[in-house]
């Protein structure tokens, strides 16, 4: 569910609609959180879909760290990508926070590079740091910088009004830990799908066998 001070508006005919702040939203505010009305569509169900449902699902959902597709029931599904996003989530915790103050009238954006894209997207975000093409391979490269931005904003979570607070209660312990020690927040890399196998540590050679 999107923060209540965010609404749908047309960006332009190329990008289509996007979501915009209707009042100032301070850094640390929970912008979006998974809620019980959102659909979680597993891979076997997704494989059964035919057009037009298949195309709609691919456009309006993203793939989480378990390979499931998340389809928001509200305007959350219209959040556009920006190569300098103002909303980013920690890994695994199924919510996003404002990583800087967002002014009334500004578009609220996220980074699709960590959404396990199946198709590349040509980006028109207009940022001076625009990557041009957003591809699945961005994930490993961009996640550390996005993690840093979430961690830098995370302590503010306790200092700002949080209308979506009831939706993140299942993550209360992780949030408390993250406030005390932001470096302990799970990395976005935990959302990567398919999972990259962790290399087994090289066998230690015995000295003087
Ligand atoms: C989840 S939808 C977002 C809502 C979409 N703008 C609409 O009105 O349907 C994702 C689609 O929006 C467009 N989009 C989102 N961010 C974009 C960007 N930075 N540059 C170009 N197109 C973008 C792409 O067509 C993408 O496949
Ligand atoms: Zn861009």
PDB file of C-alpha atoms and ligand atoms in Angstrom:
ATOM      1  CA  UNK A   1       0.000   0.000   0.000  1.00  0.00           C
ATOM      2  CA  UNK A   2       1.233   3.447  -0.901  1.00  0.00           C
ATOM      3  CA  UNK A   3       1.589   6.237   1.660  1.00  0.00           C
ATOM      4  CA  UNK A   4      -1.741   8.165   1.721  1.00  0.00           C
ATOM      5  CA  UNK A   5      -0.073  11.414   0.581  1.00  0.00           C
ATOM      6  CA  UNK A   6       0.845   9.901  -2.801  1.00  0.00           C
ATOM      7  CA  UNK A   7      -1.460  10.009  -5.820  1.00  0.00           C
ATOM      8  CA  UNK A   8      -1.540   9.023  -9.486  1.00  0.00           C
ATOM      9  CA  UNK A   9      -0.723  11.560 -12.225  1.00  0.00           C
ATOM     10  CA  UNK A  10       0.261  11.453 -15.896  1.00  0.00           C
ATOM     11  CA  UNK A  11       4.024  11.969 -16.349  1.00  0.00           C
ATOM     12  CA  UNK A  12       4.048  12.166 -20.161  1.00  0.00           C
ATOM     13  CA  UNK A  13       2.752  10.060 -23.070  1.00  0.00           C
ATOM     14  CA  UNK A  14       5.999   8.029 -23.269  1.00  0.00           C
ATOM     15  CA  UNK A  15       6.321   7.040 -19.608  1.00  0.00           C
ATOM     16  CA  UNK A  16       2.589   7.040 -18.896  1.00  0.00           C
ATOM     17  CA  UNK A  17       1.374   7.521 -15.326  1.00  0.00           C
ATOM     18  CA  UNK A  18       3.453   7.805 -12.176  1.00  0.00           C
ATOM     19  CA  UNK A  19       2.910   8.466  -8.482  1.00  0.00           C
ATOM     20  CA  UNK A  20       3.436  11.903  -6.953  1.00  0.00           C
ATOM     21  CA  UNK A  21       3.646  13.303  -3.415  1.00  0.00           C
ATOM     22  CA  UNK A  22       0.616  15.449  -2.568  1.00  0.00           C
ATOM     23  CA  UNK A  23       2.407  16.944   0.465  1.00  0.00           C
ATOM     24  CA  UNK A  24       5.985  17.131   1.739  1.00  0.00           C
ATOM     25  CA  UNK A  25       7.176  13.672   2.808  1.00  0.00           C
ATOM     26  CA  UNK A  26      10.246  13.670   5.054  1.00  0.00           C
ATOM     27  CA  UNK A  27      13.215  11.324   4.736  1.00  0.00           C
ATOM     28  CA  UNK A  28      12.658   8.055   6.624  1.00  0.00           C
ATOM     29  CA  UNK A  29       8.912   7.896   5.872  1.00  0.00           C
ATOM     30  CA  UNK A  30       7.635   4.487   4.776  1.00  0.00           C
ATOM     31  CA  UNK A  31       6.488   5.155   1.218  1.00  0.00           C
ATOM     32  CA  UNK A  32       5.182   1.703   0.372  1.00  0.00           C
ATOM     33  CA  UNK A  33       4.642  -1.544   2.271  1.00  0.00           C
ATOM     34  CA  UNK A  34       3.364  -4.920   1.139  1.00  0.00           C
ATOM     35  CA  UNK A  35      -0.194  -5.348   2.434  1.00  0.00           C
ATOM     36  CA  UNK A  36      -2.648  -8.248   2.562  1.00  0.00           C
ATOM     37  CA  UNK A  37      -4.535  -7.053  -0.545  1.00  0.00           C
ATOM     38  CA  UNK A  38      -1.441  -7.224  -2.777  1.00  0.00           C
ATOM     39  CA  UNK A  39      -1.209 -10.346  -4.932  1.00  0.00           C
ATOM     40  CA  UNK A  40       1.781 -12.687  -4.659  1.00  0.00           C
ATOM     41  CA  UNK A  41       1.821 -14.805  -7.787  1.00  0.00           C
ATOM     42  CA  UNK A  42       4.160 -17.772  -7.732  1.00  0.00           C
ATOM     43  CA  UNK A  43       6.087 -18.979 -10.778  1.00  0.00           C
ATOM     44  CA  UNK A  44       3.803 -21.910 -11.546  1.00  0.00           C
ATOM     45  CA  UNK A  45       0.709 -19.659 -11.572  1.00  0.00           C
ATOM     46  CA  UNK A  46       2.545 -16.983 -13.618  1.00  0.00           C
ATOM     47  CA  UNK A  47       3.464 -19.634 -16.224  1.00  0.00           C
ATOM     48  CA  UNK A  48      -0.219 -20.468 -16.772  1.00  0.00           C
ATOM     49  CA  UNK A  49      -1.160 -16.895 -17.705  1.00  0.00           C
ATOM     50  CA  UNK A  50      -1.859 -15.954 -21.306  1.00  0.00           C
ATOM     51  CA  UNK A  51      -2.345 -12.511 -22.835  1.00  0.00           C
ATOM     52  CA  UNK A  52      -3.667 -10.012 -22.034  1.00  0.00           C
ATOM     53  CA  UNK A  53      -3.106 -11.017 -18.373  1.00  0.00           C
ATOM     54  CA  UNK A  54       0.522 -12.106 -18.989  1.00  0.00           C
ATOM     55  CA  UNK A  55       1.563  -8.742 -20.498  1.00  0.00           C
ATOM     56  CA  UNK A  56      -0.221  -6.798 -17.759  1.00  0.00           C
ATOM     57  CA  UNK A  57       1.432  -8.865 -15.049  1.00  0.00           C
ATOM     58  CA  UNK A  58       4.903  -8.383 -16.549  1.00  0.00           C
ATOM     59  CA  UNK A  59       4.400  -4.616 -16.815  1.00  0.00           C
ATOM     60  CA  UNK A  60       2.882  -4.025 -13.379  1.00  0.00           C
ATOM     61  CA  UNK A  61       4.639  -6.510 -11.095  1.00  0.00           C
ATOM     62  CA  UNK A  62       8.171  -7.266 -10.015  1.00  0.00           C
ATOM     63  CA  UNK A  63       9.984 -10.431  -9.010  1.00  0.00           C
ATOM     64  CA  UNK A  64      10.959 -10.781  -5.353  1.00  0.00           C
ATOM     65  CA  UNK A  65      13.833 -12.766  -3.828  1.00  0.00           C
ATOM     66  CA  UNK A  66      11.790 -16.000  -3.928  1.00  0.00           C
ATOM     67  CA  UNK A  67      10.962 -15.700  -7.627  1.00  0.00           C
ATOM     68  CA  UNK A  68       7.329 -14.704  -6.919  1.00  0.00           C
ATOM     69  CA  UNK A  69       5.671 -11.796  -8.707  1.00  0.00           C
ATOM     70  CA  UNK A  70       4.260  -9.014  -6.529  1.00  0.00           C
ATOM     71  CA  UNK A  71       1.298  -7.170  -8.019  1.00  0.00           C
ATOM     72  CA  UNK A  72       0.073  -4.174  -6.033  1.00  0.00           C
ATOM     73  CA  UNK A  73      -3.678  -3.656  -5.953  1.00  0.00           C
ATOM     74  CA  UNK A  74      -3.369   0.143  -5.542  1.00  0.00           C
ATOM     75  CA  UNK A  75      -1.446   2.901  -7.375  1.00  0.00           C
ATOM     76  CA  UNK A  76       1.792   1.345  -6.064  1.00  0.00           C
ATOM     77  CA  UNK A  77       1.885  -0.562  -9.350  1.00  0.00           C
ATOM     78  CA  UNK A  78       2.381   2.746 -11.203  1.00  0.00           C
ATOM     79  CA  UNK A  79       5.627   3.678  -9.465  1.00  0.00           C
ATOM     80  CA  UNK A  80       8.193   4.506 -12.142  1.00  0.00           C
ATOM     81  CA  UNK A  81      11.910   3.852 -12.223  1.00  0.00           C
ATOM     82  CA  UNK A  82      14.529   6.566 -11.723  1.00  0.00           C
ATOM     83  CA  UNK A  83      18.306   6.062 -11.788  1.00  0.00           C
ATOM     84  CA  UNK A  84      18.407   8.365  -8.715  1.00  0.00           C
ATOM     85  CA  UNK A  85      15.376   7.007  -6.849  1.00  0.00           C
ATOM     86  CA  UNK A  86      13.949   8.757  -3.793  1.00  0.00           C
ATOM     87  CA  UNK A  87      12.376   5.558  -2.411  1.00  0.00           C
ATOM     88  CA  UNK A  88      14.401   2.404  -1.651  1.00  0.00           C
ATOM     89  CA  UNK A  89      13.810  -0.616   0.580  1.00  0.00           C
ATOM     90  CA  UNK A  90      16.146  -2.721   2.677  1.00  0.00           C
ATOM     91  CA  UNK A  91      16.533  -6.298   1.418  1.00  0.00           C
ATOM     92  CA  UNK A  92      13.797  -8.798   2.353  1.00  0.00           C
ATOM     93  CA  UNK A  93      11.637  -6.469   4.478  1.00  0.00           C
ATOM     94  CA  UNK A  94       8.906  -5.761   1.892  1.00  0.00           C
ATOM     95  CA  UNK A  95       8.740  -1.992   2.387  1.00  0.00           C
ATOM     96  CA  UNK A  96      10.439   1.116   1.002  1.00  0.00           C
ATOM     97  CA  UNK A  97      11.393   4.360   2.719  1.00  0.00           C
ATOM     98  CA  UNK A  98      12.043   7.898   1.480  1.00  0.00           C
ATOM     99  CA  UNK A  99      15.830   8.160   1.291  1.00  0.00           C
ATOM    100  CA  UNK A 100      15.639  11.955   1.157  1.00  0.00           C
ATOM    101  CA  UNK A 101      12.985  14.608   1.772  1.00  0.00           C
ATOM    102  CA  UNK A 102      10.393  14.497  -1.023  1.00  0.00           C
ATOM    103  CA  UNK A 103       8.638  17.795  -1.803  1.00  0.00           C
ATOM    104  CA  UNK A 104       4.913  18.071  -2.521  1.00  0.00           C
ATOM    105  CA  UNK A 105       4.416  17.649  -6.269  1.00  0.00           C
ATOM    106  CA  UNK A 106       7.566  15.539  -6.767  1.00  0.00           C
ATOM    107  CA  UNK A 107       7.371  12.134  -8.404  1.00  0.00           C
ATOM    108  CA  UNK A 108       8.083   9.199  -6.091  1.00  0.00           C
ATOM    109  CA  UNK A 109      10.377   6.686  -7.794  1.00  0.00           C
ATOM    110  CA  UNK A 110      12.257   3.474  -7.172  1.00  0.00           C
ATOM    111  CA  UNK A 111      15.072   1.614  -8.972  1.00  0.00           C
ATOM    112  CA  UNK A 112      13.903  -1.273 -11.184  1.00  0.00           C
ATOM    113  CA  UNK A 113      17.507  -2.506 -11.322  1.00  0.00           C
ATOM    114  CA  UNK A 114      16.830  -4.506  -8.141  1.00  0.00           C
ATOM    115  CA  UNK A 115      13.503  -5.947  -9.341  1.00  0.00           C
ATOM    116  CA  UNK A 116      14.952  -8.963 -11.190  1.00  0.00           C
ATOM    117  CA  UNK A 117      13.961  -7.646 -14.613  1.00  0.00           C
ATOM    118  CA  UNK A 118      13.249 -10.199 -17.317  1.00  0.00           C
ATOM    119  CA  UNK A 119      13.338  -7.586 -20.106  1.00  0.00           C
ATOM    120  CA  UNK A 120      15.688  -4.583 -20.350  1.00  0.00           C
ATOM    121  CA  UNK A 121      14.038  -1.142 -20.188  1.00  0.00           C
ATOM    122  CA  UNK A 122      15.181   1.988 -22.016  1.00  0.00           C
ATOM    123  CA  UNK A 123      15.180   4.677 -19.349  1.00  0.00           C
ATOM    124  CA  UNK A 124      13.841   8.200 -19.767  1.00  0.00           C
ATOM    125  CA  UNK A 125      14.247   9.288 -16.135  1.00  0.00           C
ATOM    126  CA  UNK A 126      16.210  12.397 -17.129  1.00  0.00           C
ATOM    127  CA  UNK A 127      18.685  12.093 -14.255  1.00  0.00           C
ATOM    128  CA  UNK A 128      22.258  13.236 -15.006  1.00  0.00           C
ATOM    129  CA  UNK A 129      23.219   9.770 -13.710  1.00  0.00           C
ATOM    130  CA  UNK A 130      20.766   7.923 -15.986  1.00  0.00           C
ATOM    131  CA  UNK A 131      22.065   4.454 -16.884  1.00  0.00           C
ATOM    132  CA  UNK A 132      20.203   4.569 -20.243  1.00  0.00           C
ATOM    133  CA  UNK A 133      19.250   0.887 -20.222  1.00  0.00           C
ATOM    134  CA  UNK A 134      18.039  -0.835 -17.090  1.00  0.00           C
ATOM    135  CA  UNK A 135      18.965  -4.515 -17.105  1.00  0.00           C
ATOM    136  CA  UNK A 136      18.935  -7.468 -14.707  1.00  0.00           C
ATOM    137  CA  UNK A 137      22.734  -7.362 -14.616  1.00  0.00           C
ATOM    138  CA  UNK A 138      22.585  -3.937 -12.885  1.00  0.00           C
ATOM    139  CA  UNK A 139      21.596  -5.649  -9.649  1.00  0.00           C
ATOM    140  CA  UNK A 140      24.975  -6.614  -8.170  1.00  0.00           C
ATOM    141  CA  UNK A 141      26.603  -3.356  -9.235  1.00  0.00           C
ATOM    142  CA  UNK A 142      23.982  -0.928  -7.876  1.00  0.00           C
ATOM    143  CA  UNK A 143      22.807  -2.751  -4.726  1.00  0.00           C
ATOM    144  CA  UNK A 144      25.710  -1.651  -2.457  1.00  0.00           C
ATOM    145  CA  UNK A 145      25.124   2.066  -3.177  1.00  0.00           C
ATOM    146  CA  UNK A 146      21.339   1.679  -2.698  1.00  0.00           C
ATOM    147  CA  UNK A 147      21.954  -0.195   0.592  1.00  0.00           C
ATOM    148  CA  UNK A 148      24.065   2.721   1.770  1.00  0.00           C
ATOM    149  CA  UNK A 149      21.316   5.217   0.985  1.00  0.00           C
ATOM    150  CA  UNK A 150      18.689   3.177   2.883  1.00  0.00           C
ATOM    151  CA  UNK A 151      21.001   2.772   5.852  1.00  0.00           C
ATOM    152  CA  UNK A 152      21.778   6.513   5.934  1.00  0.00           C
ATOM    153  CA  UNK A 153      18.041   7.319   6.063  1.00  0.00           C
ATOM    154  CA  UNK A 154      16.956   4.484   8.337  1.00  0.00           C
ATOM    155  CA  UNK A 155      17.306   6.133  11.773  1.00  0.00           C
ATOM    156  CA  UNK A 156      14.792   8.800  10.685  1.00  0.00           C
ATOM    157  CA  UNK A 157      12.140   6.098  10.541  1.00  0.00           C
ATOM    158  CA  UNK A 158      11.459   6.681  14.254  1.00  0.00           C
ATOM    159  CA  UNK A 159      11.315  10.495  13.992  1.00  0.00           C
ATOM    160  CA  UNK A 160       8.647  10.985  11.332  1.00  0.00           C
ATOM    161  CA  UNK A 161       4.904  10.376  11.025  1.00  0.00           C
ATOM    162  CA  UNK A 162       4.364   6.819   9.725  1.00  0.00           C
ATOM    163  CA  UNK A 163       0.814   6.142   8.467  1.00  0.00           C
ATOM    164  CA  UNK A 164       1.929   2.728   7.127  1.00  0.00           C
ATOM    165  CA  UNK A 165       3.428   1.619  10.466  1.00  0.00           C
ATOM    166  CA  UNK A 166       0.797  -1.112  11.123  1.00  0.00           C
ATOM    167  CA  UNK A 167       1.816  -2.837   7.870  1.00  0.00           C
ATOM    168  CA  UNK A 168       5.453  -3.343   8.872  1.00  0.00           C
ATOM    169  CA  UNK A 169       4.899  -4.812  12.347  1.00  0.00           C
ATOM    170  CA  UNK A 170       6.039  -8.249  11.233  1.00  0.00           C
ATOM    171  CA  UNK A 171       9.480  -6.661  10.677  1.00  0.00           C
ATOM    172  CA  UNK A 172       9.533  -4.885  14.092  1.00  0.00           C
ATOM    173  CA  UNK A 173      12.653  -6.653  15.378  1.00  0.00           C
ATOM    174  CA  UNK A 174      14.599  -6.103  12.153  1.00  0.00           C
ATOM    175  CA  UNK A 175      13.529  -2.435  12.164  1.00  0.00           C
ATOM    176  CA  UNK A 176      14.652  -1.956  15.780  1.00  0.00           C
ATOM    177  CA  UNK A 177      17.970  -3.631  14.972  1.00  0.00           C
ATOM    178  CA  UNK A 178      18.312  -1.477  11.842  1.00  0.00           C
ATOM    179  CA  UNK A 179      17.733   1.729  13.828  1.00  0.00           C
ATOM    180  CA  UNK A 180      20.324   0.741  16.442  1.00  0.00           C
ATOM    181  CA  UNK A 181      22.821  -0.510  13.855  1.00  0.00           C
ATOM    182  CA  UNK A 182      21.892   0.413  10.254  1.00  0.00           C
ATOM    183  CA  UNK A 183      24.726  -1.741   8.881  1.00  0.00           C
ATOM    184  CA  UNK A 184      22.789  -4.792  10.161  1.00  0.00           C
ATOM    185  CA  UNK A 185      19.889  -4.172   7.773  1.00  0.00           C
ATOM    186  CA  UNK A 186      19.615  -6.916   5.153  1.00  0.00           C
ATOM    187  CA  UNK A 187      21.205  -5.983   1.837  1.00  0.00           C
ATOM    188  CA  UNK A 188      19.093  -5.637  -1.297  1.00  0.00           C
ATOM    189  CA  UNK A 189      21.257  -8.458  -2.679  1.00  0.00           C
ATOM    190  CA  UNK A 190      19.038 -10.782  -0.621  1.00  0.00           C
ATOM    191  CA  UNK A 191      16.229  -9.925  -3.094  1.00  0.00           C
ATOM    192  CA  UNK A 192      18.211 -11.218  -6.052  1.00  0.00           C
ATOM    193  CA  UNK A 193      16.518 -13.937  -8.098  1.00  0.00           C
ATOM    194  CA  UNK A 194      17.671 -16.405  -9.288  1.00  0.00           C
ATOM    195  CA  UNK A 195      19.899 -16.679  -6.257  1.00  0.00           C
ATOM    196  CA  UNK A 196      23.608 -16.633  -6.881  1.00  0.00           C
ATOM    197  CA  UNK A 197      25.188 -19.661  -5.200  1.00  0.00           C
ATOM    198  CA  UNK A 198      27.593 -18.599  -2.488  1.00  0.00           C
ATOM    199  CA  UNK A 199      31.056 -19.911  -3.370  1.00  0.00           C
ATOM    200  CA  UNK A 200      32.224 -22.645  -0.980  1.00  0.00           C
ATOM    201  CA  UNK A 201      35.334 -21.577   0.957  1.00  0.00           C
ATOM    202  CA  UNK A 202      38.498 -23.013  -0.599  1.00  0.00           C
ATOM    203  CA  UNK A 203      39.775 -26.075   1.313  1.00  0.00           C
ATOM    204  CA  UNK A 204      42.600 -25.133   3.627  1.00  0.00           C
ATOM    205  CA  UNK A 205      45.813 -26.898   2.735  1.00  0.00           C
ATOM    206  CA  UNK A 206      47.420 -28.592   5.651  1.00  0.00           C
ATOM    207  CA  UNK A 207      50.873 -27.280   6.405  1.00  0.00           C
ATOM    208  CA  UNK A 208      53.565 -29.953   6.765  1.00  0.00           C
ATOM    209  CA  UNK A 209      51.400 -33.002   6.053  1.00  0.00           C
TER     210      UNK A 209
HETATM  211  C1  LIG B   1       5.150  -0.559 -13.355  1.00  0.00           C
HETATM  212  S1  LIG B   1       4.814   0.345 -14.838  1.00  0.00           S
HETATM  213  C2  LIG B   1       4.819   1.982 -14.226  1.00  0.00           C
HETATM  214  C3  LIG B   1       3.584   2.724 -14.660  1.00  0.00           C
HETATM  215  C4  LIG B   1       3.591   3.152 -16.096  1.00  0.00           C
HETATM  216  N1  LIG B   1       4.261   4.420 -16.232  1.00  0.00           N
HETATM  217  C5  LIG B   1       2.183   3.205 -16.666  1.00  0.00           C
HETATM  218  O1  LIG B   1       1.595   4.290 -16.771  1.00  0.00           O
HETATM  219  O2  LIG B   1       1.629   2.148 -16.946  1.00  0.00           O
HETATM  220  C6  LIG B   1       6.367   0.089 -15.629  1.00  0.00           C
HETATM  221  C7  LIG B   1       6.447   0.691 -17.003  1.00  0.00           C
HETATM  222  O3  LIG B   1       6.492   2.123 -16.940  1.00  0.00           O
HETATM  223  C8  LIG B   1       7.415   2.636 -17.886  1.00  0.00           C
HETATM  224  N2  LIG B   1       8.517   3.296 -17.147  1.00  0.00           N
HETATM  225  C9  LIG B   1       8.721   3.299 -15.821  1.00  0.00           C
HETATM  226  N3  LIG B   1       9.823   4.006 -15.506  1.00  0.00           N
HETATM  227  C10 LIG B   1      10.332   4.446 -16.671  1.00  0.00           C
HETATM  228  C11 LIG B   1      11.481   5.206 -17.001  1.00  0.00           C
HETATM  229  N4  LIG B   1      12.320   5.674 -16.078  1.00  0.00           N
HETATM  230  N5  LIG B   1      11.727   5.462 -18.306  1.00  0.00           N
HETATM  231  C12 LIG B   1      10.890   4.999 -19.270  1.00  0.00           C
HETATM  232  N6  LIG B   1       9.780   4.275 -19.017  1.00  0.00           N
HETATM  233  C13 LIG B   1       9.503   4.000 -17.719  1.00  0.00           C
HETATM  234  C14 LIG B   1       7.939   1.456 -18.685  1.00  0.00           C
HETATM  235  O4  LIG B   1       7.112   1.302 -19.804  1.00  0.00           O
HETATM  236  C15 LIG B   1       7.735   0.305 -17.714  1.00  0.00           C
HETATM  237  O5  LIG B   1       7.614  -0.927 -18.380  1.00  0.00           O
HETATM  238 ZN1  LIG B   2      17.489   6.632 -15.904  1.00  0.00          ZN
END
